[in-house]
Amino acid sequence: MAVLVVGSVAFDSLKTPYGEAQDVLGGAATYFSITASYFTPVNIVAVVGDDFGEEHFRVFEGRAIDISGLERAAGRTFRWSGEYSGDMNEARTLDTQLNVFEHFSPKIPPAYRDSEYAFLANIHPVLQLQVREQLPQAKLVGLDTMNYWIRGTPEELRRTLSRVDMLVINEKEVRMLAGIDNLRRAASAVRELGPSAVVVKRGEYGACLFQDESIFFAPGYPLEELHDPTGAGDSFAGGFMGYLARTGDLGDDNLRRALVYGSVMASFAVEEFGLSRLLRLNWNDIQTRFQEFKSMTHFDV
Ligand code: AMP
């Protein structure tokens, strides 16, 4: 099964203790689609400006990514700049420019309307909802968001949350969204707003899944060097949703495997600046790291 994604396609300017990069291709939907495409075909819905060149479109070529829903509009592409320091678990946003996303109204190409798996990656919650409402046959709709929207558009975000099945969000932001510091209680409070499952991304500590009575933790991969955390969350979501769409199994055991594939993809994303490491992966790299996760967490009782 293919997975549809809406979210930012961006030019990022990044600063980490390992270096800097200006105006490199990024965005939530970009990281998501590159990682998910290792598992299943991806249909991307987003907008870019007239500064988005052939070389940028080419990044999606030769992969299982359909860009017929990637509109080109007059104006500048979305831009984000951020920096990381210390343990690099959190980005400090220096600047966000919505640009062409300000007047974007997503139109789902007819061929995508029967999508069963969709991910509403980080972007304005009203755009996320517009996409959700154009997918009547959706079986699993995931949603990501961040402090920028939690603070800036809380009512719109609540409406969008009420229409999704799963929230994939980072630890600090789930606490902010719920207004509760305790993680387990914050996840329960958010589940009351709509999503039946909440996946909390915890940076270097991995991720955990809360649904009904069940809780599952996947660790982060213990890398010796992490160069740029940008896109870790979206790459996590790409591995997680990509694997679920590939297998079409939403049972608890499979969700657990999906969570580990999410951690696998996030661990590759942060090894190098921007998209570099993700663009050079192969299926064997992914499986080898997945097995490492298995041996790192297995114990007999
Ligand atoms: P993450 O996976 O959380 O590191 O997300 C990183 C990506 O999110 C970057 O490539 C940014 O372009 C994008 N981004 C940052 N802020 C926003 C925002 N307010 N809305 C949509 N995308 C954003």
mmCIF file with all atom_site columns, N, CA, C and O and ligand atoms in Angstrom, residues 8 10 12 26-28 31 78 80 84 96 122-123 146 148-149 229-234, ligand 1:
data_model
loop_
_atom_site.group_PDB
_atom_site.id
_atom_site.type_symbol
_atom_site.label_atom_id
_atom_site.label_alt_id
_atom_site.label_comp_id
_atom_site.label_asym_id
_atom_site.label_entity_id
_atom_site.label_seq_id
_atom_site.pdbx_PDB_ins_code
_atom_site.Cartn_x
_atom_site.Cartn_y
_atom_site.Cartn_z
_atom_site.occupancy
_atom_site.B_iso_or_equiv
_atom_site.pdbx_formal_charge
_atom_site.auth_seq_id
_atom_site.auth_comp_id
_atom_site.auth_asym_id
_atom_site.auth_atom_id
_atom_site.pdbx_PDB_model_num
ATOM   1   N N   . SER A 1 8   ? 5.832  20.108 5.071  1.00 0.00 ? 8   SER A N   1
ATOM   2   C CA  . SER A 1 8   ? 6.733  21.093 4.472  1.00 0.00 ? 8   SER A CA  1
ATOM   3   C C   . SER A 1 8   ? 7.773  20.447 3.572  1.00 0.00 ? 8   SER A C   1
ATOM   4   O O   . SER A 1 8   ? 8.285  19.364 3.851  1.00 0.00 ? 8   SER A O   1
ATOM   5   N N   . ALA A 1 10  ? 11.223 22.168 2.183  1.00 0.00 ? 10  ALA A N   1
ATOM   6   C CA  . ALA A 1 10  ? 11.841 23.392 2.689  1.00 0.00 ? 10  ALA A CA  1
ATOM   7   C C   . ALA A 1 10  ? 13.283 23.554 2.245  1.00 0.00 ? 10  ALA A C   1
ATOM   8   O O   . ALA A 1 10  ? 13.939 22.594 1.814  1.00 0.00 ? 10  ALA A O   1
ATOM   9   N N   . ASP A 1 12  ? 16.482 24.509 4.408  1.00 0.00 ? 12  ASP A N   1
ATOM   10  C CA  . ASP A 1 12  ? 16.897 24.642 5.806  1.00 0.00 ? 12  ASP A CA  1
ATOM   11  C C   . ASP A 1 12  ? 18.283 25.254 5.907  1.00 0.00 ? 12  ASP A C   1
ATOM   12  O O   . ASP A 1 12  ? 19.175 24.929 5.119  1.00 0.00 ? 12  ASP A O   1
ATOM   13  N N   . GLY A 1 26  ? 15.285 20.308 2.674  1.00 0.00 ? 26  GLY A N   1
ATOM   14  C CA  . GLY A 1 26  ? 14.785 19.636 3.879  1.00 0.00 ? 26  GLY A CA  1
ATOM   15  C C   . GLY A 1 26  ? 13.286 19.752 3.907  1.00 0.00 ? 26  GLY A C   1
ATOM   16  O O   . GLY A 1 26  ? 12.646 19.832 2.859  1.00 0.00 ? 26  GLY A O   1
ATOM   17  N N   . GLY A 1 27  ? 12.733 19.799 5.097  1.00 0.00 ? 27  GLY A N   1
ATOM   18  C CA  . GLY A 1 27  ? 11.283 19.859 5.256  1.00 0.00 ? 27  GLY A CA  1
ATOM   19  C C   . GLY A 1 27  ? 10.766 18.516 5.738  1.00 0.00 ? 27  GLY A C   1
ATOM   20  O O   . GLY A 1 27  ? 11.328 17.461 5.415  1.00 0.00 ? 27  GLY A O   1
ATOM   21  N N   . ALA A 1 28  ? 9.684  18.588 6.496  1.00 0.00 ? 28  ALA A N   1
ATOM   22  C CA  . ALA A 1 28  ? 9.143  17.379 7.116  1.00 0.00 ? 28  ALA A CA  1
ATOM   23  C C   . ALA A 1 28  ? 8.708  16.358 6.064  1.00 0.00 ? 28  ALA A C   1
ATOM   24  O O   . ALA A 1 28  ? 9.005  15.165 6.174  1.00 0.00 ? 28  ALA A O   1
ATOM   25  N N   . TYR A 1 31  ? 11.888 14.619 4.357  1.00 0.00 ? 31  TYR A N   1
ATOM   26  C CA  . TYR A 1 31  ? 12.509 13.538 5.146  1.00 0.00 ? 31  TYR A CA  1
ATOM   27  C C   . TYR A 1 31  ? 11.581 12.330 5.215  1.00 0.00 ? 31  TYR A C   1
ATOM   28  O O   . TYR A 1 31  ? 12.018 11.185 5.100  1.00 0.00 ? 31  TYR A O   1
ATOM   29  N N   . PHE A 1 78  ? 9.242  27.467 1.396  1.00 0.00 ? 78  PHE A N   1
ATOM   30  C CA  . PHE A 1 78  ? 9.293  27.512 2.867  1.00 0.00 ? 78  PHE A CA  1
ATOM   31  C C   . PHE A 1 78  ? 10.762 27.481 3.325  1.00 0.00 ? 78  PHE A C   1
ATOM   32  O O   . PHE A 1 78  ? 11.570 26.737 2.765  1.00 0.00 ? 78  PHE A O   1
ATOM   33  N N   . TRP A 1 80  ? 13.349 27.370 6.866  1.00 0.00 ? 80  TRP A N   1
ATOM   34  C CA  . TRP A 1 80  ? 13.485 27.220 8.325  1.00 0.00 ? 80  TRP A CA  1
ATOM   35  C C   . TRP A 1 80  ? 14.962 27.289 8.665  1.00 0.00 ? 80  TRP A C   1
ATOM   36  O O   . TRP A 1 80  ? 15.799 26.768 7.920  1.00 0.00 ? 80  TRP A O   1
ATOM   37  N N   . TYR A 1 84  ? 21.514 23.615 16.988 1.00 0.00 ? 84  TYR A N   1
ATOM   38  C CA  . TYR A 1 84  ? 21.540 22.592 18.029 1.00 0.00 ? 84  TYR A CA  1
ATOM   39  C C   . TYR A 1 84  ? 22.817 22.760 18.824 1.00 0.00 ? 84  TYR A C   1
ATOM   40  O O   . TYR A 1 84  ? 23.866 23.073 18.265 1.00 0.00 ? 84  TYR A O   1
ATOM   41  N N   . THR A 1 96  ? 11.451 31.054 10.892 1.00 0.00 ? 96  THR A N   1
ATOM   42  C CA  . THR A 1 96  ? 10.517 30.243 10.093 1.00 0.00 ? 96  THR A CA  1
ATOM   43  C C   . THR A 1 96  ? 9.856  31.180 9.092  1.00 0.00 ? 96  THR A C   1
ATOM   44  O O   . THR A 1 96  ? 9.277  32.182 9.483  1.00 0.00 ? 96  THR A O   1
ATOM   45  N N   . ASN A 1 122 ? 4.481  17.761 9.697  1.00 0.00 ? 122 ASN A N   1
ATOM   46  C CA  . ASN A 1 122 ? 4.459  19.087 10.291 1.00 0.00 ? 122 ASN A CA  1
ATOM   47  C C   . ASN A 1 122 ? 4.183  20.199 9.271  1.00 0.00 ? 122 ASN A C   1
ATOM   48  O O   . ASN A 1 122 ? 4.984  20.407 8.356  1.00 0.00 ? 122 ASN A O   1
ATOM   49  N N   . ILE A 1 123 ? 3.043  20.878 9.468  1.00 0.00 ? 123 ILE A N   1
ATOM   50  C CA  . ILE A 1 123 ? 2.699  22.079 8.675  1.00 0.00 ? 123 ILE A CA  1
ATOM   51  C C   . ILE A 1 123 ? 1.458  22.659 9.347  1.00 0.00 ? 123 ILE A C   1
ATOM   52  O O   . ILE A 1 123 ? 0.965  22.106 10.340 1.00 0.00 ? 123 ILE A O   1
ATOM   53  N N   . MET A 1 146 ? 4.313  20.654 16.048 1.00 0.00 ? 146 MET A N   1
ATOM   54  C CA  . MET A 1 146 ? 5.435  21.149 16.857 1.00 0.00 ? 146 MET A CA  1
ATOM   55  C C   . MET A 1 146 ? 5.023  22.397 17.629 1.00 0.00 ? 146 MET A C   1
ATOM   56  O O   . MET A 1 146 ? 3.931  22.938 17.420 1.00 0.00 ? 146 MET A O   1
ATOM   57  N N   . TYR A 1 148 ? 5.621  25.472 17.393 1.00 0.00 ? 148 TYR A N   1
ATOM   58  C CA  . TYR A 1 148 ? 5.198  26.616 16.569 1.00 0.00 ? 148 TYR A CA  1
ATOM   59  C C   . TYR A 1 148 ? 3.676  26.613 16.368 1.00 0.00 ? 148 TYR A C   1
ATOM   60  O O   . TYR A 1 148 ? 3.017  27.634 16.471 1.00 0.00 ? 148 TYR A O   1
ATOM   61  N N   . TRP A 1 149 ? 3.095  25.442 16.084 1.00 0.00 ? 149 TRP A N   1
ATOM   62  C CA  . TRP A 1 149 ? 1.649  25.333 15.832 1.00 0.00 ? 149 TRP A CA  1
ATOM   63  C C   . TRP A 1 149 ? 0.880  25.159 17.137 1.00 0.00 ? 149 TRP A C   1
ATOM   64  O O   . TRP A 1 149 ? -0.262 25.611 17.246 1.00 0.00 ? 149 TRP A O   1
ATOM   65  N N   . PRO A 1 229 ? 20.811 16.532 13.865 1.00 0.00 ? 229 PRO A N   1
ATOM   66  C CA  . PRO A 1 229 ? 19.541 15.873 14.213 1.00 0.00 ? 229 PRO A CA  1
ATOM   67  C C   . PRO A 1 229 ? 18.353 16.285 13.339 1.00 0.00 ? 229 PRO A C   1
ATOM   68  O O   . PRO A 1 229 ? 17.281 15.718 13.467 1.00 0.00 ? 229 PRO A O   1
ATOM   69  N N   . THR A 1 230 ? 18.531 17.249 12.440 1.00 0.00 ? 230 THR A N   1
ATOM   70  C CA  . THR A 1 230 ? 17.392 17.712 11.627 1.00 0.00 ? 230 THR A CA  1
ATOM   71  C C   . THR A 1 230 ? 16.767 16.539 10.868 1.00 0.00 ? 230 THR A C   1
ATOM   72  O O   . THR A 1 230 ? 17.471 15.765 10.229 1.00 0.00 ? 230 THR A O   1
ATOM   73  N N   . GLY A 1 231 ? 15.477 16.457 10.946 1.00 0.00 ? 231 GLY A N   1
ATOM   74  C CA  . GLY A 1 231 ? 14.775 15.428 10.180 1.00 0.00 ? 231 GLY A CA  1
ATOM   75  C C   . GLY A 1 231 ? 14.673 14.096 10.891 1.00 0.00 ? 231 GLY A C   1
ATOM   76  O O   . GLY A 1 231 ? 14.058 13.155 10.361 1.00 0.00 ? 231 GLY A O   1
ATOM   77  N N   . ALA A 1 232 ? 15.231 13.993 12.101 1.00 0.00 ? 232 ALA A N   1
ATOM   78  C CA  . ALA A 1 232 ? 15.170 12.706 12.804 1.00 0.00 ? 232 ALA A CA  1
ATOM   79  C C   . ALA A 1 232 ? 13.713 12.295 13.037 1.00 0.00 ? 232 ALA A C   1
ATOM   80  O O   . ALA A 1 232 ? 13.334 11.144 12.807 1.00 0.00 ? 232 ALA A O   1
ATOM   81  N N   . GLY A 1 233 ? 12.904 13.269 13.472 1.00 0.00 ? 233 GLY A N   1
ATOM   82  C CA  . GLY A 1 233 ? 11.510 12.957 13.784 1.00 0.00 ? 233 GLY A CA  1
ATOM   83  C C   . GLY A 1 233 ? 10.725 12.538 12.547 1.00 0.00 ? 233 GLY A C   1
ATOM   84  O O   . GLY A 1 233 ? 9.921  11.600 12.587 1.00 0.00 ? 233 GLY A O   1
ATOM   85  N N   . ASP A 1 234 ? 10.965 13.207 11.443 1.00 0.00 ? 234 ASP A N   1
ATOM   86  C CA  . ASP A 1 234 ? 10.235 12.884 10.210 1.00 0.00 ? 234 ASP A CA  1
ATOM   87  C C   . ASP A 1 234 ? 10.737 11.574 9.611  1.00 0.00 ? 234 ASP A C   1
ATOM   88  O O   . ASP A 1 234 ? 9.976  10.832 8.982  1.00 0.00 ? 234 ASP A O   1
HETATM 89  P P1  . AMP B 2 .   ? 12.403 17.224 12.650 1.00 0.00 ? 1   AMP B P1  1
HETATM 90  O O1  . AMP B 2 .   ? 12.188 15.889 12.045 1.00 0.00 ? 1   AMP B O1  1
HETATM 91  O O2  . AMP B 2 .   ? 11.472 17.481 13.784 1.00 0.00 ? 1   AMP B O2  1
HETATM 92  O O3  . AMP B 2 .   ? 13.851 17.517 12.933 1.00 0.00 ? 1   AMP B O3  1
HETATM 93  O O4  . AMP B 2 .   ? 11.942 18.302 11.540 1.00 0.00 ? 1   AMP B O4  1
HETATM 94  C C1  . AMP B 2 .   ? 12.847 19.022 10.761 1.00 0.00 ? 1   AMP B C1  1
HETATM 95  C C2  . AMP B 2 .   ? 12.169 19.656 9.565  1.00 0.00 ? 1   AMP B C2  1
HETATM 96  O O5  . AMP B 2 .   ? 10.974 20.347 9.943  1.00 0.00 ? 1   AMP B O5  1
HETATM 97  C C3  . AMP B 2 .   ? 13.076 20.674 8.911  1.00 0.00 ? 1   AMP B C3  1
HETATM 98  O O6  . AMP B 2 .   ? 13.567 20.149 7.697  1.00 0.00 ? 1   AMP B O6  1
HETATM 99  C C4  . AMP B 2 .   ? 12.213 21.925 8.721  1.00 0.00 ? 1   AMP B C4  1
HETATM 100 O O7  . AMP B 2 .   ? 12.214 22.393 7.404  1.00 0.00 ? 1   AMP B O7  1
HETATM 101 C C5  . AMP B 2 .   ? 10.811 21.497 9.137  1.00 0.00 ? 1   AMP B C5  1
HETATM 102 N N1  . AMP B 2 .   ? 10.104 22.504 9.939  1.00 0.00 ? 1   AMP B N1  1
HETATM 103 C C6  . AMP B 2 .   ? 10.609 23.286 10.931 1.00 0.00 ? 1   AMP B C6  1
HETATM 104 N N2  . AMP B 2 .   ? 9.659  24.108 11.438 1.00 0.00 ? 1   AMP B N2  1
HETATM 105 C C7  . AMP B 2 .   ? 8.517  23.834 10.744 1.00 0.00 ? 1   AMP B C7  1
HETATM 106 C C8  . AMP B 2 .   ? 7.169  24.341 10.807 1.00 0.00 ? 1   AMP B C8  1
HETATM 107 N N3  . AMP B 2 .   ? 6.802  25.306 11.671 1.00 0.00 ? 1   AMP B N3  1
HETATM 108 N N4  . AMP B 2 .   ? 6.265  23.794 9.955  1.00 0.00 ? 1   AMP B N4  1
HETATM 109 C C9  . AMP B 2 .   ? 6.624  22.830 9.097  1.00 0.00 ? 1   AMP B C9  1
HETATM 110 N N5  . AMP B 2 .   ? 7.851  22.322 8.992  1.00 0.00 ? 1   AMP B N5  1
HETATM 111 C C10 . AMP B 2 .   ? 8.799  22.807 9.798  1.00 0.00 ? 1   AMP B C10 1
#
